[in-house]
Amino acid sequence: MNHTTFHAEEYDKKIKQTLPYYQDFYEQVTDILDVMGKVKVCWLDIGCGTGKMYEAAQRRAPIQEFVFADISEKMLELSKSRFRAEGNQFKIRRNGVFFTFENIRPNSEVGKQIALQRWTKYQIEHGKSQKEADEHKKRYERGYYPIRIESHLEMMRRCGFQSVELIWMSYMQAGFMGIKGGN
């Protein structure tokens, strides 16, 4: 089972030290929302963390329904405390838009080694010690189990998303979008 090593209270700071281009996740999604126009969307955010995606999206799109989901009860509590008054619900309907940013597995062992070395370098350049970066890297295939891009896309299709796209990729992270069909 994948889970974060960061406490909810420090998550936003630590994740920026760990994931290259983390802020780009939100830019990619809100850019797509701008292109979609003012269509009201139903949104499922799995791994919602502290609610940063909702925070970015609510300024750019009319959200009919937003569903927060996270494996960490503390993260979910934090999101609920920030956005409870917004009337968010915990279900998704047709016409739903799903965005997710996930760890991905490179296609080859060589690609994996290069990506892990780049990731370690990034973490050190952004304030982690060599030891902290090495410890985080050890979690690969022990604390989290990434799958290849093609597997993510196929899994989303099997879940009933008619439109499935890769919207962003860097290092060993990728962003995906799925859109459910009409009523």
Tab-separated table of C-alpha atoms in Angstrom:
chain	number	residue	atom	x	y	z
A	1	MET	CA	0.000	0.000	0.000
A	2	ASN	CA	1.345	3.442	-0.891
A	3	HIS	CA	1.483	6.042	1.856
A	4	THR	CA	3.348	9.244	2.615
A	5	THR	CA	6.260	9.493	5.018
A	6	PHE	CA	5.312	13.043	5.968
A	7	HIS	CA	3.091	14.173	8.826
A	8	ALA	CA	0.004	16.077	7.696
A	9	GLU	CA	1.164	19.305	9.354
A	10	GLU	CA	4.457	19.380	7.401
A	11	TYR	CA	3.242	17.792	4.177
A	12	ASP	CA	2.998	20.907	1.995
A	13	LYS	CA	6.572	21.969	2.795
A	14	LYS	CA	8.136	18.503	2.568
A	15	ILE	CA	6.419	17.473	-0.658
A	16	LYS	CA	7.962	20.456	-2.479
A	17	GLN	CA	11.399	19.231	-1.367
A	18	THR	CA	10.645	15.733	-2.615
A	19	LEU	CA	8.725	15.948	-5.898
A	20	PRO	CA	10.225	17.861	-8.806
A	21	TYR	CA	7.827	20.398	-10.351
A	22	TYR	CA	5.149	19.718	-7.749
A	23	GLN	CA	3.509	23.115	-8.328
A	24	ASP	CA	3.181	22.227	-12.023
A	25	PHE	CA	0.560	19.607	-11.100
A	26	TYR	CA	-1.874	22.366	-10.225
A	27	GLU	CA	-0.971	24.511	-13.216
A	28	GLN	CA	-1.598	21.616	-15.602
A	29	VAL	CA	-5.002	20.853	-14.117
A	30	THR	CA	-6.203	24.441	-13.892
A	31	ASP	CA	-5.052	25.050	-17.472
A	32	ILE	CA	-7.258	22.145	-18.610
A	33	LEU	CA	-10.163	23.595	-16.618
A	34	ASP	CA	-9.717	26.916	-18.415
A	35	VAL	CA	-9.850	25.149	-21.787
A	36	MET	CA	-12.965	23.182	-20.768
A	37	GLY	CA	-14.751	26.473	-20.159
A	38	LYS	CA	-17.324	27.144	-17.495
A	39	VAL	CA	-18.795	23.635	-17.475
A	40	LYS	CA	-19.701	22.555	-13.950
A	41	VAL	CA	-17.612	19.531	-12.992
A	42	CYS	CA	-17.858	16.737	-10.475
A	43	TRP	CA	-14.364	16.000	-9.221
A	44	LEU	CA	-12.738	13.096	-7.376
A	45	ASP	CA	-9.346	13.801	-5.768
A	46	ILE	CA	-7.771	10.568	-4.563
A	47	GLY	CA	-4.769	11.308	-2.407
A	48	CYS	CA	-6.094	14.798	-1.706
A	49	GLY	CA	-3.506	15.553	0.948
A	50	THR	CA	-4.168	18.967	2.457
A	51	GLY	CA	-6.604	19.995	-0.281
A	52	LYS	CA	-4.225	22.003	-2.480
A	53	MET	CA	-5.868	20.762	-5.694
A	54	TYR	CA	-9.279	21.989	-4.577
A	55	GLU	CA	-7.754	25.267	-3.459
A	56	ALA	CA	-6.299	25.819	-6.954
A	57	ALA	CA	-9.333	24.522	-8.875
A	58	GLN	CA	-12.074	26.423	-7.040
A	59	ARG	CA	-10.629	29.710	-8.280
A	60	ARG	CA	-10.708	28.617	-11.913
A	61	ALA	CA	-13.776	26.433	-12.437
A	62	PRO	CA	-17.367	26.041	-11.305
A	63	ILE	CA	-17.285	22.872	-9.223
A	64	GLN	CA	-20.611	21.113	-8.815
A	65	GLU	CA	-19.198	18.508	-6.474
A	66	PHE	CA	-15.714	17.816	-5.108
A	67	VAL	CA	-14.839	14.531	-3.422
A	68	PHE	CA	-11.806	14.426	-1.139
A	69	ALA	CA	-10.228	11.007	-0.523
A	70	ASP	CA	-6.957	10.112	1.185
A	71	ILE	CA	-5.494	7.057	2.900
A	72	SER	CA	-4.404	9.273	5.800
A	73	GLU	CA	-7.187	10.191	8.208
A	74	LYS	CA	-5.140	13.183	9.367
A	75	MET	CA	-4.846	14.494	5.797
A	76	LEU	CA	-8.576	14.021	5.264
A	77	GLU	CA	-9.337	15.778	8.564
A	78	LEU	CA	-7.100	18.660	7.527
A	79	SER	CA	-8.867	18.979	4.154
A	80	LYS	CA	-12.291	18.743	5.780
A	81	SER	CA	-11.433	21.444	8.293
A	82	ARG	CA	-10.286	23.755	5.483
A	83	PHE	CA	-13.181	23.147	3.079
A	84	ARG	CA	-16.130	21.766	5.073
A	85	ALA	CA	-18.146	24.972	4.601
A	86	GLU	CA	-17.874	24.577	0.849
A	87	GLY	CA	-20.536	21.833	0.867
A	88	ASN	CA	-18.256	19.169	-0.615
A	89	GLN	CA	-19.574	15.615	-0.802
A	90	PHE	CA	-18.125	12.132	-0.845
A	91	LYS	CA	-19.387	10.548	-4.040
A	92	ILE	CA	-18.956	11.039	-7.796
A	93	ARG	CA	-21.514	11.025	-10.577
A	94	ARG	CA	-21.537	10.993	-14.359
A	95	ASN	CA	-19.843	13.927	-16.081
A	96	GLY	CA	-17.122	13.569	-13.472
A	97	VAL	CA	-13.565	14.696	-14.095
A	98	PHE	CA	-10.767	12.790	-12.398
A	99	PHE	CA	-7.211	14.108	-12.141
A	100	THR	CA	-4.464	12.179	-10.429
A	101	PHE	CA	-0.718	12.563	-10.126
A	102	GLU	CA	1.046	9.308	-9.445
A	103	ASN	CA	4.444	7.734	-9.100
A	104	ILE	CA	5.308	5.867	-12.279
A	105	ARG	CA	7.655	3.024	-13.131
A	106	PRO	CA	10.157	3.645	-15.932
A	107	ASN	CA	10.049	1.183	-18.842
A	108	SER	CA	13.564	-0.215	-18.318
A	109	GLU	CA	16.102	-0.866	-15.573
A	110	VAL	CA	18.405	1.744	-17.134
A	111	GLY	CA	15.568	4.282	-17.139
A	112	LYS	CA	14.817	3.451	-13.504
A	113	GLN	CA	18.426	3.979	-12.390
A	114	ILE	CA	18.693	7.294	-14.233
A	115	ALA	CA	15.376	8.495	-12.804
A	116	LEU	CA	16.351	7.496	-9.242
A	117	GLN	CA	19.697	9.315	-9.552
A	118	ARG	CA	17.992	12.462	-10.892
A	119	TRP	CA	15.409	12.294	-8.111
A	120	THR	CA	18.103	12.017	-5.425
A	121	LYS	CA	19.936	14.997	-6.940
A	122	TYR	CA	16.717	17.037	-6.991
A	123	GLN	CA	15.974	16.333	-3.327
A	124	ILE	CA	19.476	17.377	-2.216
A	125	GLU	CA	19.316	20.554	-4.324
A	126	HIS	CA	16.025	21.403	-2.587
A	127	GLY	CA	17.188	21.119	0.997
A	128	LYS	CA	17.321	17.455	1.934
A	129	SER	CA	20.526	15.864	3.195
A	130	GLN	CA	22.131	12.994	1.265
A	131	LYS	CA	20.926	10.649	4.018
A	132	GLU	CA	17.321	11.923	3.823
A	133	ALA	CA	17.304	11.590	0.025
A	134	ASP	CA	18.772	8.081	0.188
A	135	GLU	CA	16.208	7.027	2.809
A	136	HIS	CA	13.366	8.328	0.681
A	137	LYS	CA	14.746	6.596	-2.414
A	138	LYS	CA	14.841	3.277	-0.504
A	139	ARG	CA	11.051	3.400	-0.333
A	140	TYR	CA	10.886	2.666	-4.080
A	141	GLU	CA	9.251	-0.781	-4.402
A	142	ARG	CA	9.107	-1.069	-0.595
A	143	GLY	CA	6.937	1.823	0.624
A	144	TYR	CA	5.297	2.529	-2.701
A	145	TYR	CA	4.872	0.415	-5.813
A	146	PRO	CA	4.692	2.426	-9.021
A	147	ILE	CA	3.242	1.045	-12.235
A	148	ARG	CA	3.921	2.008	-15.858
A	149	ILE	CA	1.977	4.772	-17.598
A	150	GLU	CA	0.175	2.288	-19.853
A	151	SER	CA	-1.083	0.411	-16.778
A	152	HIS	CA	-2.457	3.607	-15.213
A	153	LEU	CA	-4.335	4.444	-18.407
A	154	GLU	CA	-5.739	0.929	-18.784
A	155	MET	CA	-6.854	0.842	-15.140
A	156	MET	CA	-8.717	4.130	-15.603
A	157	ARG	CA	-10.462	2.762	-18.720
A	158	ARG	CA	-11.520	-0.340	-16.758
A	159	CYS	CA	-12.968	2.000	-14.104
A	160	GLY	CA	-15.310	3.446	-16.727
A	161	PHE	CA	-13.587	6.626	-17.852
A	162	GLN	CA	-14.302	7.096	-21.558
A	163	SER	CA	-11.641	9.779	-22.065
A	164	VAL	CA	-8.287	8.946	-20.497
A	165	GLU	CA	-5.161	11.056	-21.027
A	166	LEU	CA	-1.622	11.530	-19.795
A	167	ILE	CA	-1.483	15.269	-19.082
A	168	TRP	CA	1.973	15.693	-17.539
A	169	MET	CA	5.161	13.761	-16.812
A	170	SER	CA	8.487	14.502	-15.124
A	171	TYR	CA	11.054	12.337	-13.375
A	172	MET	CA	8.982	9.409	-12.039
A	173	GLN	CA	5.719	11.323	-11.682
A	174	ALA	CA	2.851	11.578	-14.136
A	175	GLY	CA	-0.498	13.333	-14.227
A	176	PHE	CA	-3.570	11.639	-15.658
A	177	MET	CA	-7.061	12.848	-16.535
A	178	GLY	CA	-10.221	10.747	-16.880
A	179	ILE	CA	-13.671	11.965	-17.889
A	180	LYS	CA	-16.846	9.985	-17.283
A	181	GLY	CA	-19.579	10.040	-19.924
A	182	GLY	CA	-22.881	11.883	-19.730
A	183	ASN	CA	-25.993	10.997	-17.796
